[in-house]
XYZ file of C-alpha atoms in Angstrom:
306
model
C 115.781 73.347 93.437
C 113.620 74.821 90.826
C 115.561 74.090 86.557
C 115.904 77.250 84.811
C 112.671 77.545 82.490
C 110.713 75.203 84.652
C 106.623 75.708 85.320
C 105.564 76.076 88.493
C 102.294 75.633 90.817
C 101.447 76.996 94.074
C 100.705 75.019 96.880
C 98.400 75.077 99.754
C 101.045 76.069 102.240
C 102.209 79.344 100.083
C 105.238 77.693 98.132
C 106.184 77.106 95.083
C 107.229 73.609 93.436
C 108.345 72.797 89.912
C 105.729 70.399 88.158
C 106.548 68.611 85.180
C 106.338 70.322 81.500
C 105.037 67.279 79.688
C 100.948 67.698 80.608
C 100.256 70.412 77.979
C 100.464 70.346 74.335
C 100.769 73.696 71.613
C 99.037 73.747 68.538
C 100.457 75.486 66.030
C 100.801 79.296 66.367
C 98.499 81.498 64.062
C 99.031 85.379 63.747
C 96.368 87.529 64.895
C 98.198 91.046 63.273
C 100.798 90.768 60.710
C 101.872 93.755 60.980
C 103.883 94.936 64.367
C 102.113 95.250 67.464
C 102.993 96.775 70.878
C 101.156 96.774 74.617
C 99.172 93.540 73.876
C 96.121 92.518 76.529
C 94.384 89.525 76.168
C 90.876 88.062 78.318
C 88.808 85.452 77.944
C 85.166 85.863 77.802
C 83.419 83.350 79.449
C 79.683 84.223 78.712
C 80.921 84.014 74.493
C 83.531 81.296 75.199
C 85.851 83.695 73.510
C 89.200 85.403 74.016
C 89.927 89.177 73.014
C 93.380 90.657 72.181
C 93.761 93.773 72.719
C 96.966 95.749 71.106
C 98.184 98.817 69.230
C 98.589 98.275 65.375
C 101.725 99.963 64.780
C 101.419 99.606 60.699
C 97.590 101.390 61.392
C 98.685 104.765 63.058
C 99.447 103.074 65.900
C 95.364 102.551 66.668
C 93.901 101.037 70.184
C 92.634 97.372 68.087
C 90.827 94.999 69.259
C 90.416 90.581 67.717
C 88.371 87.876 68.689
C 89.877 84.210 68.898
C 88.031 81.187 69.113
C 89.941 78.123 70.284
C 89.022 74.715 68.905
C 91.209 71.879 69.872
C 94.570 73.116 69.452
C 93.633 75.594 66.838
C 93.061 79.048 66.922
C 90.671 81.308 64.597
C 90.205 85.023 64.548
C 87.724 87.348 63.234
C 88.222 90.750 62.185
C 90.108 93.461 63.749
C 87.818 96.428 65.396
C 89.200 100.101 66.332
C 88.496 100.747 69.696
C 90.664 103.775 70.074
C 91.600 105.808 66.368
C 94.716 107.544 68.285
C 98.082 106.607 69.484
C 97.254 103.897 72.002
C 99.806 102.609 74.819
C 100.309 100.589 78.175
C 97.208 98.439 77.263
C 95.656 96.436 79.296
C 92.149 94.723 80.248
C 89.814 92.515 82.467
C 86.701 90.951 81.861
C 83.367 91.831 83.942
C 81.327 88.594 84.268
C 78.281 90.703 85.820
C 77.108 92.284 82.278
C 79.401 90.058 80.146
C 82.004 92.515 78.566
C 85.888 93.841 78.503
C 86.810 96.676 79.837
C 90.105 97.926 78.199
C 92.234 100.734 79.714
C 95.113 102.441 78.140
C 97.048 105.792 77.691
C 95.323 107.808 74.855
C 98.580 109.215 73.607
C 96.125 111.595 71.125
C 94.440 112.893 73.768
C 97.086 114.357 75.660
C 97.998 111.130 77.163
C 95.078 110.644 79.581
C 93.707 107.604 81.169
C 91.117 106.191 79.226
C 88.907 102.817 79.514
C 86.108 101.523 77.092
C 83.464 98.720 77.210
C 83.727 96.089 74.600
C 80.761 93.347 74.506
C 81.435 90.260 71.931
C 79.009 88.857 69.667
C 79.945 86.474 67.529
C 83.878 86.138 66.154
C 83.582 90.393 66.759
C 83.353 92.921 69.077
C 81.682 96.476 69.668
C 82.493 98.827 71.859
C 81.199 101.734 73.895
C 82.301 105.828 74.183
C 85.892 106.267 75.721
C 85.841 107.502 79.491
C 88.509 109.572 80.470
C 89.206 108.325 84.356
C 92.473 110.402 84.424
C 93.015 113.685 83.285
C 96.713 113.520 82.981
C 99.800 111.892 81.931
C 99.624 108.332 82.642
C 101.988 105.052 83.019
C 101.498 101.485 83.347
C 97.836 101.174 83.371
C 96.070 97.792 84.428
C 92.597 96.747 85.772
C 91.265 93.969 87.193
C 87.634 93.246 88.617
C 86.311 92.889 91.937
C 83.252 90.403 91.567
C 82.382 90.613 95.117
C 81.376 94.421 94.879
C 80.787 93.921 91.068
C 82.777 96.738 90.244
C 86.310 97.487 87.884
C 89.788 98.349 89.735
C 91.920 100.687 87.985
C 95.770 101.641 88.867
C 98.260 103.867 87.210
C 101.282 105.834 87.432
C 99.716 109.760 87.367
C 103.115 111.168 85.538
C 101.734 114.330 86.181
C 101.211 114.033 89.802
C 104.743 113.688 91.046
C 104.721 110.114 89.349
C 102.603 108.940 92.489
C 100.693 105.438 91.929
C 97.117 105.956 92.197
C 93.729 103.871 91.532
C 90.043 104.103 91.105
C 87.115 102.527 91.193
C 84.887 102.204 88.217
C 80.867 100.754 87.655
C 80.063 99.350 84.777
C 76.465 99.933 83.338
C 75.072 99.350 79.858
C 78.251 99.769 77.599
C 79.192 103.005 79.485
C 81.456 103.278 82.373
C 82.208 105.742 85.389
C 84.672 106.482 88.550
C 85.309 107.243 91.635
C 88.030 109.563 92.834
C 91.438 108.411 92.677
C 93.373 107.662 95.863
C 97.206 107.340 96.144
C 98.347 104.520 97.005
C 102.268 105.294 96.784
C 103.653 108.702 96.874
C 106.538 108.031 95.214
C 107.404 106.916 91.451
C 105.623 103.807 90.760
C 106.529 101.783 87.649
C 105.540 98.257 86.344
C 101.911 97.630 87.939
C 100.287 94.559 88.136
C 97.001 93.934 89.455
C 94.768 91.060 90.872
C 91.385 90.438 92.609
C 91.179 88.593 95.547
C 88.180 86.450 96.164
C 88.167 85.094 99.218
C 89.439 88.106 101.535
C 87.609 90.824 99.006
C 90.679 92.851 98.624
C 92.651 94.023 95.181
C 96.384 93.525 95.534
C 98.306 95.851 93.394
C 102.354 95.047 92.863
C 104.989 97.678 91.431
C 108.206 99.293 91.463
C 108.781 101.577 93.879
C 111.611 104.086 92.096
C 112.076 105.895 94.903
C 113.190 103.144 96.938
C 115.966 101.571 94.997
C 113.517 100.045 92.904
C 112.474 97.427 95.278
C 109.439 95.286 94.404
C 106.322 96.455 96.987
C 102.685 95.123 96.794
C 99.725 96.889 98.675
C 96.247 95.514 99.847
C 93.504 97.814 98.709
C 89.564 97.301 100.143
C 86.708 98.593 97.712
C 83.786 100.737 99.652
C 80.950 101.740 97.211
C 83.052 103.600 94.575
C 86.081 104.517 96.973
C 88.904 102.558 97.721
C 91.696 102.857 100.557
C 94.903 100.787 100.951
C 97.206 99.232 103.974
C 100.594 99.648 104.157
C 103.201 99.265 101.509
C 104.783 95.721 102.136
C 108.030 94.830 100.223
C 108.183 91.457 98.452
C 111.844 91.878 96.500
C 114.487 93.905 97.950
C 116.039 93.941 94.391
C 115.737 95.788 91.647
C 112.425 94.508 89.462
C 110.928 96.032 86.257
C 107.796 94.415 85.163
C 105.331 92.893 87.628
C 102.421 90.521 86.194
C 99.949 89.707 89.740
C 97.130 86.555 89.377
C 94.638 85.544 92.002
C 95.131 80.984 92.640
C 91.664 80.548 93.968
C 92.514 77.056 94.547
C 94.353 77.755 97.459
C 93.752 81.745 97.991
C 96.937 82.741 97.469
C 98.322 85.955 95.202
C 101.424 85.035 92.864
C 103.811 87.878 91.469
C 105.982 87.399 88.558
C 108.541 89.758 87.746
C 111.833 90.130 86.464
C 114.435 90.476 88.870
C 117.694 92.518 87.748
C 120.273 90.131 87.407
C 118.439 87.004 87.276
C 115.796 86.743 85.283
C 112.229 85.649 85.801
C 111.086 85.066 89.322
C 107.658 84.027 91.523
C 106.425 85.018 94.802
C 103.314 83.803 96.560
C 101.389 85.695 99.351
C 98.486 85.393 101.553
C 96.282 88.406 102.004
C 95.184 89.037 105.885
C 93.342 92.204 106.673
C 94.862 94.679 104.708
C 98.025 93.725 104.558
C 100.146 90.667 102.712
C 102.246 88.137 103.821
C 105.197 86.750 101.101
C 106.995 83.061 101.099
C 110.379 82.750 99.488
C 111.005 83.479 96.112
C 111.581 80.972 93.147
C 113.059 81.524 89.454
C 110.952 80.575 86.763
C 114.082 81.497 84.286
C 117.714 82.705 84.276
C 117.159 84.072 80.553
C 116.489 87.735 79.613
C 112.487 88.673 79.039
C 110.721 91.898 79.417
C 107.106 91.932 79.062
C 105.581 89.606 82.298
C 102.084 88.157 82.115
C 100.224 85.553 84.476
C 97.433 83.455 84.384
C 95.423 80.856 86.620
C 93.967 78.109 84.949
C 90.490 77.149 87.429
C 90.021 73.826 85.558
C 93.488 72.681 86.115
């Protein structure tokens, strides 16, 4: 078995293993905001060698904000913190778009009647600039997250639409200069959808989108969505916890081509699930807990050089 707390890897055959905790080292942590912050996204740009937080600044009306780290050694330095969004920003999150080399941020513009909004950010430097707001839902909107499909070269939006019967929808958006634009939305669970996570597979071209599903006793459920021009249409709902989650964080190993979902299980804690995409549909191994203690905001990472 798998200690409480314990890091894991994936392996080639779908599981999950404990690997020792003694490989990496922390530097000392250095505060990007000192005031409170709330919904915070982070990418790294690999064009600028850089890494971008994204966050709302709760002690600056609560403003979409935007910092640039550099990492040297174990050290962290930031520059200076941009406004991206001067309204009540929430469920933040981003992606990077290697094709022209910038961020693309979505959130809920809380100011503007709580639509679905994404901007362009391109780095220079220890800063950041960014382009006009584009609205790519006019409605009430959860749990927005991106990711980007680099085979098609284009951004993959999903959201809870709150004010269409709670339903879990996503969009395609292209990228051009510092502007960005959309498909049409499709559904891709008519139901209540809470906690999205997102990822990009490489190697079967597919985005794999994990939530909530509320209206069926909260089980954890992942889809397989395939991008055509600016559409995109998804298989059928497959469950990967019968349990009740909240939170789901999704990364793309493309080591061994395998998805892994974090969540938090009710009742347990922090857990893992790998699965192999085939056609449009996904295929889950057995669970394994990363930790037995309480958490609440998930986030996942792969880590190419390692």
């Amino acid at each position: 078995g798998i200690s409480s707390k314990a890091p894991v890897v994936l392996n080639s055959d779908g599981t999950v293993s404990g690997i020792s905790n003694t490989a990496a080292s922390s530097g000392t942590a250095v505060n990007f905001e000192a005031g409170g912050t709330m919904y915070p996204a982070i990418v790294y740009d690999s064009a600028n060698n850089k890494m971008v937080i994204f966050y709302e600044d709760q002690d600056n009306s609560r403003y979409g904000t935007a910092i640039v780290g550099t990492v040297s050694g174990t050290s962290i330095s930031y520059g200076t913190p941009v406004i991206f969004n001067s309204g009540t920003t929430t469920y933040i999150n981003a992606t990077y778009d290697p094709d022209t080399s910038q961020t693309v941020t979505v959130y809920k513009d809380e100011s503007n009647s709580n639509y679905g909004t994404a901007i362009v950010g391109s780095v220079s430097g220890t800063s950041i600039t960014f382009g006009s707001e584009a609205v790519y839902a006019s409605s009430n909107v959860y749990y927005n997250n991106v990711t980007y499909d680099t085979t098609n070269d284009k951004v993959v939006i999903a959201y809870m639409d709150y004010s269409g019967s709670q339903y879990g929808k996503a969009l395609i958006g292209t990228v051009s200069g510092t502007s960005i634009s959309y498909g049409s939305a499709t559904t891709f669970e008519s139901g209540s959808t809470n906690y999205i996570g997102i990822c990009y597979d490489s190697s079967n071209d597919r985005t794999v989108i994990s939530y909530q599903d509320a209206d069926d006793t909260n089980k954890g459920k992942a889809v397989v969505g395939t991008t055509s021009g600016t559409s995109i249409s998804f298989g059928t709902a497959v469950v990967f916890e019968g349990g009740i989650i909240s939170e789901s964080a999704a990364a793309f190993d493309t080591g061994v081509n395998r998805v892994l979902i974090a969540y938090r299980l009710s009742g347990s804690g922090g857990v893992a699930v790998a699965g192999e995409v085939s056609g449009t549909s996904i295929t889950f191994g057995g669970t394994v807990l990363i930790t037995s203690e309480p958490l609440y905001i998930m986030g996942i990472a792969f880590d190419a050089n390692a």
